[in-house]
């Protein structure tokens, strides 16, 4: 198990139990108590928990990660509307693009069939399957890595290294929540680490983000306003967030629901 996976497991245990002991974590994760102490120290520095004598406790509640199918159906019509706009207005033939493997972006696949000579890189297994209708006129690339069952995405060092080795014209991505204090956040640390690498490898970063996610904070910081160029959202975006994004020179596109 990678250190990042282990720390994610610690946080998941803590989210369920609210308080955990070093000994219990050591037994569950089959590592030494010293390793657990080191992990707790790192997580405390990231303000994700508070260490106690012999363990740790959670300091705040975060948005948990549901199964992929559940996420896909939540705000389904809005997600599809945002994806339709992104795919039909912001993609051109002959481009190299990244589709992050989340549910909102995966909806773009069905609207990309008219294009030719695209190179599409995705870490999403569901997204990759949905893109198969684009063959043989376009190129599909999936870097592989550790497959997360819940999210149906590939993550980890292998995946991260792949995104360090090439340059894309556009990156389409999303997140679980956004707050002014924490930026864009997601429930899984491996996912957020990968998004950092994706952002570094793309010239233009485009976020698909339905308005129900504003004001929600998830576990791990994924990216900030300074990392993105365009936000595609619906007309329900609260005015305070619209003002904040525009003040940071981000182009905000409000798409009417179909």
Coordinates of C-alpha atoms in Angstrom, one line a residue:
X1 CA 0.0 0.0 0.0
X2 CA 1.3 3.4 -0.9
X3 CA 1.8 6.0 1.9
X4 CA -0.9 8.2 0.3
X5 CA -3.4 5.2 0.2
X6 CA -2.6 4.5 3.8
X7 CA -3.3 8.0 4.9
X8 CA -6.5 8.0 2.9
X9 CA -7.5 4.9 4.9
X10 CA -6.7 6.6 8.1
X11 CA -9.0 9.5 7.2
X12 CA -11.8 7.2 6.1
X13 CA -11.6 5.4 9.5
X14 CA -11.6 8.7 11.3
X15 CA -14.6 9.9 9.3
X16 CA -16.6 6.9 10.4
X17 CA -15.4 6.6 14.0
X18 CA -14.6 10.3 14.8
X19 CA -11.8 9.2 17.2
X20 CA -9.2 6.5 16.4
X21 CA -6.3 5.0 18.3
X22 CA -2.8 4.5 17.0
X23 CA -2.9 0.8 18.0
X24 CA -6.2 0.2 16.2
X25 CA -4.9 1.8 13.0
X26 CA -1.6 -0.1 13.3
X27 CA -3.6 -3.4 13.5
X28 CA -6.0 -2.5 10.7
X29 CA -3.4 -1.3 8.3
X30 CA -0.7 -3.8 9.2
X31 CA 2.0 -1.2 9.8
X32 CA 4.0 -0.2 12.8
X33 CA 2.7 2.3 15.3
X34 CA 5.7 4.6 14.5
X35 CA 4.5 4.7 10.9
X36 CA 1.0 5.6 12.0
X37 CA 2.4 8.3 14.2
X38 CA 4.3 9.7 11.3
X39 CA 1.1 9.6 9.1
X40 CA -0.9 11.4 11.8
X41 CA 1.7 14.1 12.0
X42 CA 1.6 14.7 8.3
X43 CA -2.2 14.8 8.3
X44 CA -2.3 17.1 11.2
X45 CA 0.0 19.5 9.4
X46 CA -2.5 19.5 6.6
X47 CA -5.2 20.4 9.1
X48 CA -7.2 17.2 8.4
X49 CA -7.2 15.9 12.0
X50 CA -6.0 16.7 15.5
X51 CA -3.6 14.4 17.3
X52 CA -4.5 13.2 20.8
X53 CA -2.6 11.2 23.3
X54 CA -2.5 7.7 21.7
X55 CA -4.6 8.6 18.6
X56 CA -6.4 11.3 16.7
X57 CA -9.8 12.9 16.3
X58 CA -11.6 14.6 13.5
X59 CA -11.9 18.3 13.6
X60 CA -14.6 18.9 11.0
X61 CA -17.0 17.0 8.8
X62 CA -16.2 16.6 5.1
X63 CA -18.3 15.6 2.1
X64 CA -17.8 11.8 1.5
X65 CA -17.3 10.1 -1.8
X66 CA -20.3 8.1 -3.2
X67 CA -20.1 5.3 -5.8
X68 CA -19.5 6.4 -9.4
X69 CA -23.1 5.5 -10.4
X70 CA -24.6 7.5 -7.6
X71 CA -22.5 10.6 -8.5
X72 CA -23.4 10.2 -12.2
X73 CA -27.1 10.5 -11.4
X74 CA -26.8 13.4 -9.0
X75 CA -27.6 16.7 -10.8
X76 CA -27.5 14.5 -13.9
X77 CA -29.3 16.9 -16.3
X78 CA -27.2 19.8 -15.2
X79 CA -24.0 17.9 -15.6
X80 CA -25.0 16.8 -19.1
X81 CA -25.8 20.4 -20.0
X82 CA -22.4 21.6 -18.9
X83 CA -20.7 18.7 -20.7
X84 CA -22.6 19.4 -23.9
X85 CA -21.5 23.0 -23.9
X86 CA -17.8 22.1 -23.2
X87 CA -17.8 19.4 -25.9
X88 CA -19.5 21.5 -28.6
X89 CA -18.1 24.9 -27.9
X90 CA -14.6 24.4 -26.5
X91 CA -13.1 21.5 -28.5
X92 CA -11.7 21.6 -32.0
X93 CA -10.4 19.0 -34.4
X94 CA -6.7 18.0 -34.2
X95 CA -6.4 19.0 -30.5
X96 CA -4.8 17.1 -27.6
X97 CA -7.1 17.2 -24.6
X98 CA -7.3 15.7 -21.2
X99 CA -10.6 14.5 -19.7
X100 CA -10.3 14.0 -16.0
X101 CA -12.2 10.8 -15.0
X102 CA -15.0 12.3 -12.9
X103 CA -18.7 12.0 -13.6
X104 CA -19.3 15.5 -14.9
X105 CA -16.5 15.4 -17.4
X106 CA -17.3 11.9 -18.5
X107 CA -20.6 13.2 -19.9
X108 CA -18.6 15.0 -22.6
X109 CA -17.8 11.6 -24.3
X110 CA -21.2 11.3 -26.1
X111 CA -20.9 14.7 -27.6
X112 CA -17.4 14.3 -29.1
X113 CA -18.2 11.8 -31.9
X114 CA -18.3 14.5 -34.7
X115 CA -14.6 15.4 -34.2
X116 CA -11.6 14.1 -36.1
X117 CA -8.0 13.7 -35.2
X118 CA -8.4 14.3 -31.5
X119 CA -6.0 12.8 -29.0
X120 CA -7.9 12.3 -25.8
X121 CA -6.1 11.3 -22.6
X122 CA -8.2 10.2 -19.6
X123 CA -7.7 8.5 -16.3
X124 CA -11.3 7.4 -16.1
X125 CA -12.3 3.8 -17.0
X126 CA -15.9 4.7 -17.4
X127 CA -14.9 7.7 -19.6
X128 CA -12.6 5.5 -21.7
X129 CA -15.4 3.0 -22.4
X130 CA -17.8 5.8 -23.3
X131 CA -15.2 7.2 -25.8
X132 CA -14.9 4.0 -27.8
X133 CA -17.4 5.3 -30.4
X134 CA -14.8 7.9 -31.4
X135 CA -12.5 5.2 -32.8
X136 CA -10.9 4.9 -35.4
X137 CA -11.0 8.6 -36.3
X138 CA -9.5 9.7 -33.0
X139 CA -6.8 8.5 -30.6
X140 CA -7.6 7.4 -27.1
X141 CA -5.0 7.1 -24.3
X142 CA -5.4 5.8 -20.8
X143 CA -2.2 5.8 -18.7
X144 CA -3.2 3.1 -16.3
X145 CA -2.2 2.9 -12.7
X146 CA -4.1 1.9 -9.5
X147 CA -7.8 1.5 -10.3
X148 CA -10.1 2.9 -7.7
X149 CA -13.2 0.8 -7.6
X150 CA -15.5 3.5 -6.1
X151 CA -14.5 6.2 -8.6
X152 CA -13.6 4.0 -11.6
X153 CA -10.4 6.1 -12.1
X154 CA -6.7 5.3 -12.3
X155 CA -4.5 7.1 -9.8
X156 CA -1.0 6.7 -8.2
X157 CA 2.6 7.2 -9.2
X158 CA 2.4 5.5 -12.6
X159 CA -0.5 7.7 -13.6
X160 CA 1.2 10.8 -12.2
X161 CA 4.4 10.1 -14.1
X162 CA 2.5 9.8 -17.4
X163 CA 1.0 13.3 -17.1
X164 CA 4.5 14.7 -16.3
X165 CA 5.8 13.6 -19.7
X166 CA 3.5 15.3 -22.2
X167 CA 1.7 18.6 -22.9
X168 CA -2.0 19.0 -23.7
X169 CA -3.8 22.0 -25.2
X170 CA -6.8 21.7 -22.8
X171 CA -7.8 20.0 -19.6
X172 CA -11.4 19.5 -18.6
X173 CA -11.9 18.7 -14.9
X174 CA -14.2 19.0 -12.0
X175 CA -14.2 18.7 -8.2
X176 CA -16.5 17.8 -5.3
X177 CA -16.8 21.2 -3.8
X178 CA -15.6 24.8 -3.6
X179 CA -15.2 27.2 -0.7
X180 CA -13.3 30.5 -0.5
X181 CA -11.1 29.2 2.3
X182 CA -10.1 25.8 0.8
X183 CA -10.5 26.2 -3.0
X184 CA -11.6 23.2 -5.0
X185 CA -11.6 20.0 -2.9
X186 CA -12.1 16.3 -3.4
X187 CA -12.6 13.3 -1.0
X188 CA -9.5 11.3 -2.1
X189 CA -5.9 12.4 -1.7
X190 CA -4.7 10.3 -4.6
X191 CA -7.2 12.0 -6.9
X192 CA -6.1 15.5 -5.9
X193 CA -2.4 14.7 -6.3
X194 CA -3.1 13.5 -9.8
X195 CA -5.1 16.6 -10.6
X196 CA -2.1 18.7 -9.7
X197 CA -0.1 16.8 -12.3
X198 CA -2.8 17.2 -14.9
X199 CA -3.0 21.0 -14.4
X200 CA 0.8 21.3 -14.8
X201 CA 0.6 19.5 -18.2
X202 CA -2.2 21.5 -19.8
X203 CA -2.1 25.0 -21.4
X204 CA -5.8 25.8 -20.7
X205 CA -7.7 24.5 -17.7
X206 CA -11.5 24.3 -17.9
X207 CA -13.6 23.4 -14.9
X208 CA -17.2 22.0 -15.2
X209 CA -18.9 22.7 -12.0
X210 CA -22.6 22.7 -11.2
X211 CA -23.8 25.3 -8.7
X212 CA -24.9 22.8 -6.1
X213 CA -21.2 22.3 -5.2
X214 CA -20.5 25.8 -4.1
X215 CA -20.1 26.1 -0.4
X216 CA -19.2 22.4 0.0
X217 CA -15.8 21.4 1.4
X218 CA -14.4 17.9 0.8
X219 CA -11.4 16.3 2.4
X220 CA -8.3 17.2 0.3
X221 CA -7.4 20.5 -1.6
X222 CA -7.4 19.7 -5.4
X223 CA -6.7 23.1 -7.0
X224 CA -7.2 26.8 -6.6
X225 CA -8.5 29.7 -8.6
X226 CA -5.0 30.6 -9.8
X227 CA -4.8 27.1 -11.5
X228 CA -7.8 27.6 -13.9
X229 CA -8.9 29.7 -16.8
X230 CA -12.5 29.0 -17.5
X231 CA -15.4 27.9 -15.2
X232 CA -18.5 26.4 -16.9
X233 CA -21.5 26.3 -14.5
X234 CA -25.3 26.8 -14.5
X235 CA -27.3 29.8 -13.7
X236 CA -27.6 28.9 -10.1
X237 CA -24.1 30.1 -9.2
X238 CA -24.4 32.3 -6.1
X239 CA -23.5 35.9 -6.8
X240 CA -20.7 36.0 -4.2
X241 CA -18.8 33.2 -6.0
X242 CA -19.4 34.7 -9.4
X243 CA -17.9 38.0 -8.2
X244 CA -14.9 36.2 -6.6
X245 CA -14.2 34.2 -9.8
X246 CA -14.5 37.2 -12.1
X247 CA -12.3 39.3 -9.7
X248 CA -9.6 36.6 -10.3
X249 CA -9.7 37.0 -14.1
X250 CA -11.5 33.6 -14.6
X251 CA -14.0 33.5 -17.5
X252 CA -17.3 32.3 -16.1
X253 CA -19.8 30.7 -18.5
X254 CA -23.3 30.3 -17.2
X255 CA -25.1 27.7 -19.3
X256 CA -28.9 27.7 -19.2
X257 CA -30.4 24.3 -18.4
X258 CA -31.9 22.6 -21.4

